[in-house]
Amino acid sequence: MAPRCWRWWHWSAWRRTRPPLPGSTPSFQQWFSTQEQPPQICVVGSGPAGFYTAQHLLKHHPQAHVDIYEKQLVPFGLVRFGVAPDHPEVKNVINTFTQTARSARCAFRGNVVVGRDVAVPELRAAYHAVVLSYGAEDHRALEIPGEELPGVFSARAFVGWYNGLPENRELAPDLSCDTAVILGQGNVALDVARILLTPPEHLEKTDITEAALGVLRQSRVKTVWIVGRRGPLQVAFTIKELREMIQLPGTRPILDPADFLGLRDRIKEVPRPRKRLTELLLRTATEKPGTEDAARQAPASRAWGLRFLRSPQQVLPSPDGRRAAGIRLAVTRLEGVGEAARAVPTGDTEDLPCGLVLSSVGYKSRPIDPSVPFDPKLGVIPNMEGRVVDVPGLYCSGWVKRGPTGVIATTMTDSFLTGQMLLQDLKAGLLPPGPRPGYAAIEALLSSRGVRPVSFSDWEKLDAEEVSRGKGAGKPREKLLDPQEMLGLLGR
């Protein structure tokens, strides 16, 4: 069955196009067209959640005006800064977002930090509704000794570094070691492992930054261990990412058949996606590779492996104490079954030598403003179907609404649902009545505070510059990394 928001969408489209029946009540569209003042709505965050929320509001309300605020100078959030450079097809959603941003009823306001340059109560006073879609811009700390040592990075920062996130442009990871350890077994962990092990010539025609490519060309990393505290049935990556790792040129997988004993019988009852994923793991671990795989793996100089039932306990320092030289792992066992199984320490430990530790144990959202409720344990804004609890007119969508899970399509459905709730509340008269000044009021505030927002047409100038710089090297673009250079290109 189609998701609720899609069913509602098709129902509302049918209501708009059919002729009104005698004595029938006005349609959703007809009701909106009778409203005197177009609703002024503000969305905070220009990643997938922000753009999909704006798209839904513009599509289903013929007069709504949406302003999208973004702290970066450039739009698109994790589509630009999170999606791996060798996954260009995933970035095609930028075309859809661009069409939304070019709407006469939509405006992009970049270079504005909500919570610093303008407060959420100020936005709420200027708009009929405010939607918080600012994502999860922090990482979960390991909270173990040695985490602060040079050579230890969050996967989020590492991804930001090779994807051109300005705040990570000076990360400078040292890849002169032989072995890297990635803590966590989700898609981000596999993205990072794949970028570390992919032959650099295979990345030359992507939008990876030239600075990152230069470091990867000098990399001496030969082995990457991807470590999880639970077992093969609980890995969080998907089959697409696993298949890419297995087929990675110049590498071979290291999987211990003992980790998969008895698994074939246990997967008979699991959901199909999990079953297919585990079957691929089983085949890779226990069967001889086919002719094609064997030919590809025979000359491989690099390797990657999965380590299960291991939890990080301490980052071990080098003899001089100046950098990471290994990681101490607590051996765990599982209590419970399936997705709900918990990892419990057995009391045993093992040390794994490595010169690079990348923590990929999850992203988390930050509170944006003291006036906005926030659950620090779950890392989300408390809400009911996108309505922020106890704050009428305030909504949320995406990761800050449900936590950092799912793919772009999940965020699309989630954001459409928030948009639907907002429009229902608008129709029910639950949002502030009367006119609201919208951006006119915020523009005056920002101007008085010395903040100069960046428009979408400004972004298109930066976009053209990036494309031009990439053309000479055969790349889709060479990303601009320095905000001051960007502002200079805009004549600021």
Short mmCIF file of N, CA, C and O in Angstrom, two decimals, residues 152-203:
data_model
loop_
_atom_site.label_atom_id
_atom_site.label_comp_id
_atom_site.label_asym_id
_atom_site.label_seq_id
_atom_site.Cartn_x
_atom_site.Cartn_y
_atom_site.Cartn_z
N VAL A 152 42.50 10.07 15.40
CA VAL A 152 41.12 9.65 15.67
C VAL A 152 40.19 10.74 15.14
O VAL A 152 40.32 11.92 15.50
N PHE A 153 39.28 10.36 14.28
CA PHE A 153 38.33 11.31 13.67
C PHE A 153 36.93 10.73 13.70
O PHE A 153 36.75 9.51 13.70
N SER A 154 35.95 11.60 13.68
CA SER A 154 34.58 11.11 13.44
C SER A 154 34.44 10.87 11.94
O SER A 154 35.04 11.58 11.12
N ALA A 155 33.68 9.85 11.59
CA ALA A 155 33.42 9.59 10.17
C ALA A 155 32.71 10.78 9.55
O ALA A 155 32.93 11.11 8.38
N ARG A 156 31.90 11.46 10.34
CA ARG A 156 31.18 12.64 9.83
C ARG A 156 32.17 13.71 9.37
O ARG A 156 32.01 14.30 8.30
N ALA A 157 33.20 13.97 10.18
CA ALA A 157 34.20 14.97 9.79
C ALA A 157 35.01 14.50 8.58
O ALA A 157 35.33 15.29 7.69
N PHE A 158 35.32 13.21 8.53
CA PHE A 158 36.09 12.66 7.41
C PHE A 158 35.29 12.79 6.10
O PHE A 158 35.81 13.19 5.06
N VAL A 159 34.00 12.46 6.18
CA VAL A 159 33.11 12.61 5.01
C VAL A 159 33.03 14.08 4.61
O VAL A 159 33.09 14.43 3.42
N GLY A 160 32.89 14.97 5.60
CA GLY A 160 32.85 16.40 5.32
C GLY A 160 34.13 16.88 4.66
O GLY A 160 34.09 17.73 3.75
N TRP A 161 35.27 16.31 5.07
CA TRP A 161 36.57 16.68 4.49
C TRP A 161 36.63 16.34 3.00
O TRP A 161 36.93 17.19 2.17
N TYR A 162 36.32 15.08 2.64
CA TYR A 162 36.45 14.73 1.21
C TYR A 162 35.30 15.27 0.37
O TYR A 162 35.41 15.34 -0.86
N ASN A 163 34.21 15.71 1.02
CA ASN A 163 33.08 16.27 0.28
C ASN A 163 33.06 17.80 0.27
O ASN A 163 32.13 18.40 -0.26
N GLY A 164 34.06 18.44 0.87
CA GLY A 164 34.16 19.90 0.76
C GLY A 164 33.33 20.70 1.73
O GLY A 164 32.98 21.85 1.45
N LEU A 165 33.00 20.14 2.90
CA LEU A 165 32.30 20.92 3.91
C LEU A 165 33.29 21.93 4.50
O LEU A 165 34.33 21.54 5.02
N PRO A 166 33.00 23.24 4.39
CA PRO A 166 33.99 24.25 4.80
C PRO A 166 34.58 24.02 6.18
O PRO A 166 35.79 24.19 6.37
N GLU A 167 33.75 23.62 7.15
CA GLU A 167 34.27 23.49 8.52
C GLU A 167 35.27 22.33 8.66
O GLU A 167 36.01 22.26 9.64
N ASN A 168 35.30 21.42 7.70
CA ASN A 168 36.22 20.28 7.76
C ASN A 168 37.37 20.36 6.76
O ASN A 168 38.13 19.40 6.61
N ARG A 169 37.51 21.49 6.09
CA ARG A 169 38.47 21.55 4.98
C ARG A 169 39.92 21.42 5.45
O ARG A 169 40.79 21.08 4.67
N GLU A 170 40.19 21.69 6.72
CA GLU A 170 41.56 21.61 7.21
C GLU A 170 41.77 20.40 8.10
O GLU A 170 42.69 20.37 8.92
N LEU A 171 40.99 19.36 7.92
CA LEU A 171 41.08 18.16 8.77
C LEU A 171 42.45 17.50 8.68
O LEU A 171 43.01 17.08 9.68
N ALA A 172 43.01 17.38 7.47
CA ALA A 172 44.36 16.84 7.24
C ALA A 172 44.59 15.48 7.90
O ALA A 172 45.49 15.32 8.72
N PRO A 173 43.81 14.45 7.54
CA PRO A 173 44.06 13.13 8.12
C PRO A 173 45.39 12.55 7.62
O PRO A 173 45.74 12.70 6.46
N ASP A 174 46.12 11.91 8.53
CA ASP A 174 47.40 11.29 8.19
C ASP A 174 47.11 9.85 7.75
O ASP A 174 46.70 9.01 8.56
N LEU A 175 47.31 9.58 6.45
CA LEU A 175 47.02 8.24 5.91
C LEU A 175 48.32 7.47 5.64
O LEU A 175 48.39 6.63 4.74
N SER A 176 49.34 7.75 6.45
CA SER A 176 50.63 7.08 6.24
C SER A 176 50.72 5.72 6.93
O SER A 176 51.74 5.04 6.85
N CYS A 177 49.65 5.34 7.62
CA CYS A 177 49.65 4.06 8.33
C CYS A 177 49.20 2.92 7.40
O CYS A 177 48.67 3.14 6.32
N ASP A 178 49.40 1.70 7.87
CA ASP A 178 49.04 0.51 7.09
C ASP A 178 47.58 0.11 7.31
O ASP A 178 46.92 -0.39 6.40
N THR A 179 47.09 0.33 8.54
CA THR A 179 45.76 -0.19 8.92
C THR A 179 44.88 0.91 9.49
O THR A 179 45.32 1.72 10.31
N ALA A 180 43.63 0.92 9.04
CA ALA A 180 42.62 1.83 9.59
C ALA A 180 41.50 1.01 10.20
O ALA A 180 41.17 -0.08 9.70
N VAL A 181 40.91 1.52 11.26
CA VAL A 181 39.76 0.87 11.90
C VAL A 181 38.59 1.83 11.87
O VAL A 181 38.72 3.00 12.26
N ILE A 182 37.45 1.33 11.38
CA ILE A 182 36.21 2.11 11.39
C ILE A 182 35.27 1.47 12.40
O ILE A 182 35.00 0.27 12.34
N LEU A 183 34.81 2.25 13.34
CA LEU A 183 33.92 1.76 14.39
C LEU A 183 32.48 2.05 13.98
O LEU A 183 32.09 3.20 13.84
N GLY A 184 31.70 0.99 13.76
CA GLY A 184 30.34 1.13 13.28
C GLY A 184 30.17 0.37 11.98
O GLY A 184 31.13 0.25 11.20
N GLN A 185 28.99 -0.15 11.75
CA GLN A 185 28.75 -0.97 10.56
C GLN A 185 27.49 -0.53 9.82
O GLN A 185 26.65 -1.33 9.43
N GLY A 186 27.41 0.79 9.58
CA GLY A 186 26.33 1.34 8.77
C GLY A 186 26.82 1.75 7.40
O GLY A 186 27.99 1.51 7.04
N ASN A 187 25.96 2.37 6.62
CA ASN A 187 26.35 2.79 5.26
C ASN A 187 27.46 3.83 5.26
O ASN A 187 28.30 3.84 4.36
N VAL A 188 27.47 4.73 6.27
CA VAL A 188 28.54 5.73 6.32
C VAL A 188 29.88 5.05 6.53
O VAL A 188 30.89 5.41 5.91
N ALA A 189 29.92 4.02 7.38
CA ALA A 189 31.16 3.28 7.60
C ALA A 189 31.67 2.66 6.30
O ALA A 189 32.86 2.71 5.99
N LEU A 190 30.76 2.09 5.52
CA LEU A 190 31.16 1.49 4.24
C LEU A 190 31.56 2.54 3.22
O LEU A 190 32.49 2.33 2.43
N ASP A 191 30.90 3.69 3.23
CA ASP A 191 31.31 4.81 2.36
C ASP A 191 32.76 5.19 2.64
O ASP A 191 33.58 5.34 1.73
N VAL A 192 33.08 5.35 3.92
CA VAL A 192 34.42 5.79 4.32
C VAL A 192 35.46 4.72 3.95
O VAL A 192 36.53 5.04 3.40
N ALA A 193 35.12 3.45 4.21
CA ALA A 193 36.04 2.36 3.85
C ALA A 193 36.27 2.33 2.34
O ALA A 193 37.41 2.15 1.88
N ARG A 194 35.21 2.53 1.58
CA ARG A 194 35.33 2.47 0.12
C ARG A 194 36.20 3.62 -0.40
O ARG A 194 37.05 3.40 -1.28
N ILE A 195 36.01 4.81 0.13
CA ILE A 195 36.82 5.95 -0.31
C ILE A 195 38.29 5.72 0.06
O ILE A 195 39.20 6.03 -0.72
N LEU A 196 38.56 5.16 1.24
CA LEU A 196 39.94 4.89 1.66
C LEU A 196 40.62 3.87 0.74
O LEU A 196 41.83 3.96 0.51
N LEU A 197 39.86 2.91 0.22
CA LEU A 197 40.46 1.81 -0.53
C LEU A 197 40.31 1.91 -2.05
O LEU A 197 40.97 1.18 -2.78
N THR A 198 39.46 2.80 -2.53
CA THR A 198 39.26 2.94 -3.97
C THR A 198 40.54 3.48 -4.62
O THR A 198 41.12 4.46 -4.13
N PRO A 199 41.00 2.87 -5.71
CA PRO A 199 42.15 3.46 -6.43
C PRO A 199 41.86 4.91 -6.79
O PRO A 199 40.80 5.21 -7.34
N PRO A 200 42.77 5.83 -6.44
CA PRO A 200 42.49 7.26 -6.64
C PRO A 200 42.08 7.62 -8.07
O PRO A 200 41.27 8.52 -8.27
N GLU A 201 42.61 6.89 -9.07
CA GLU A 201 42.25 7.21 -10.46
C GLU A 201 40.75 6.99 -10.71
O GLU A 201 40.19 7.57 -11.64
N HIS A 202 40.12 6.16 -9.89
CA HIS A 202 38.68 5.93 -10.04
C HIS A 202 37.86 7.08 -9.46
O HIS A 202 36.66 7.14 -9.67
N LEU A 203 38.51 7.94 -8.68
CA LEU A 203 37.80 9.08 -8.08
C LEU A 203 38.06 10.39 -8.81
O LEU A 203 37.44 11.40 -8.51
#
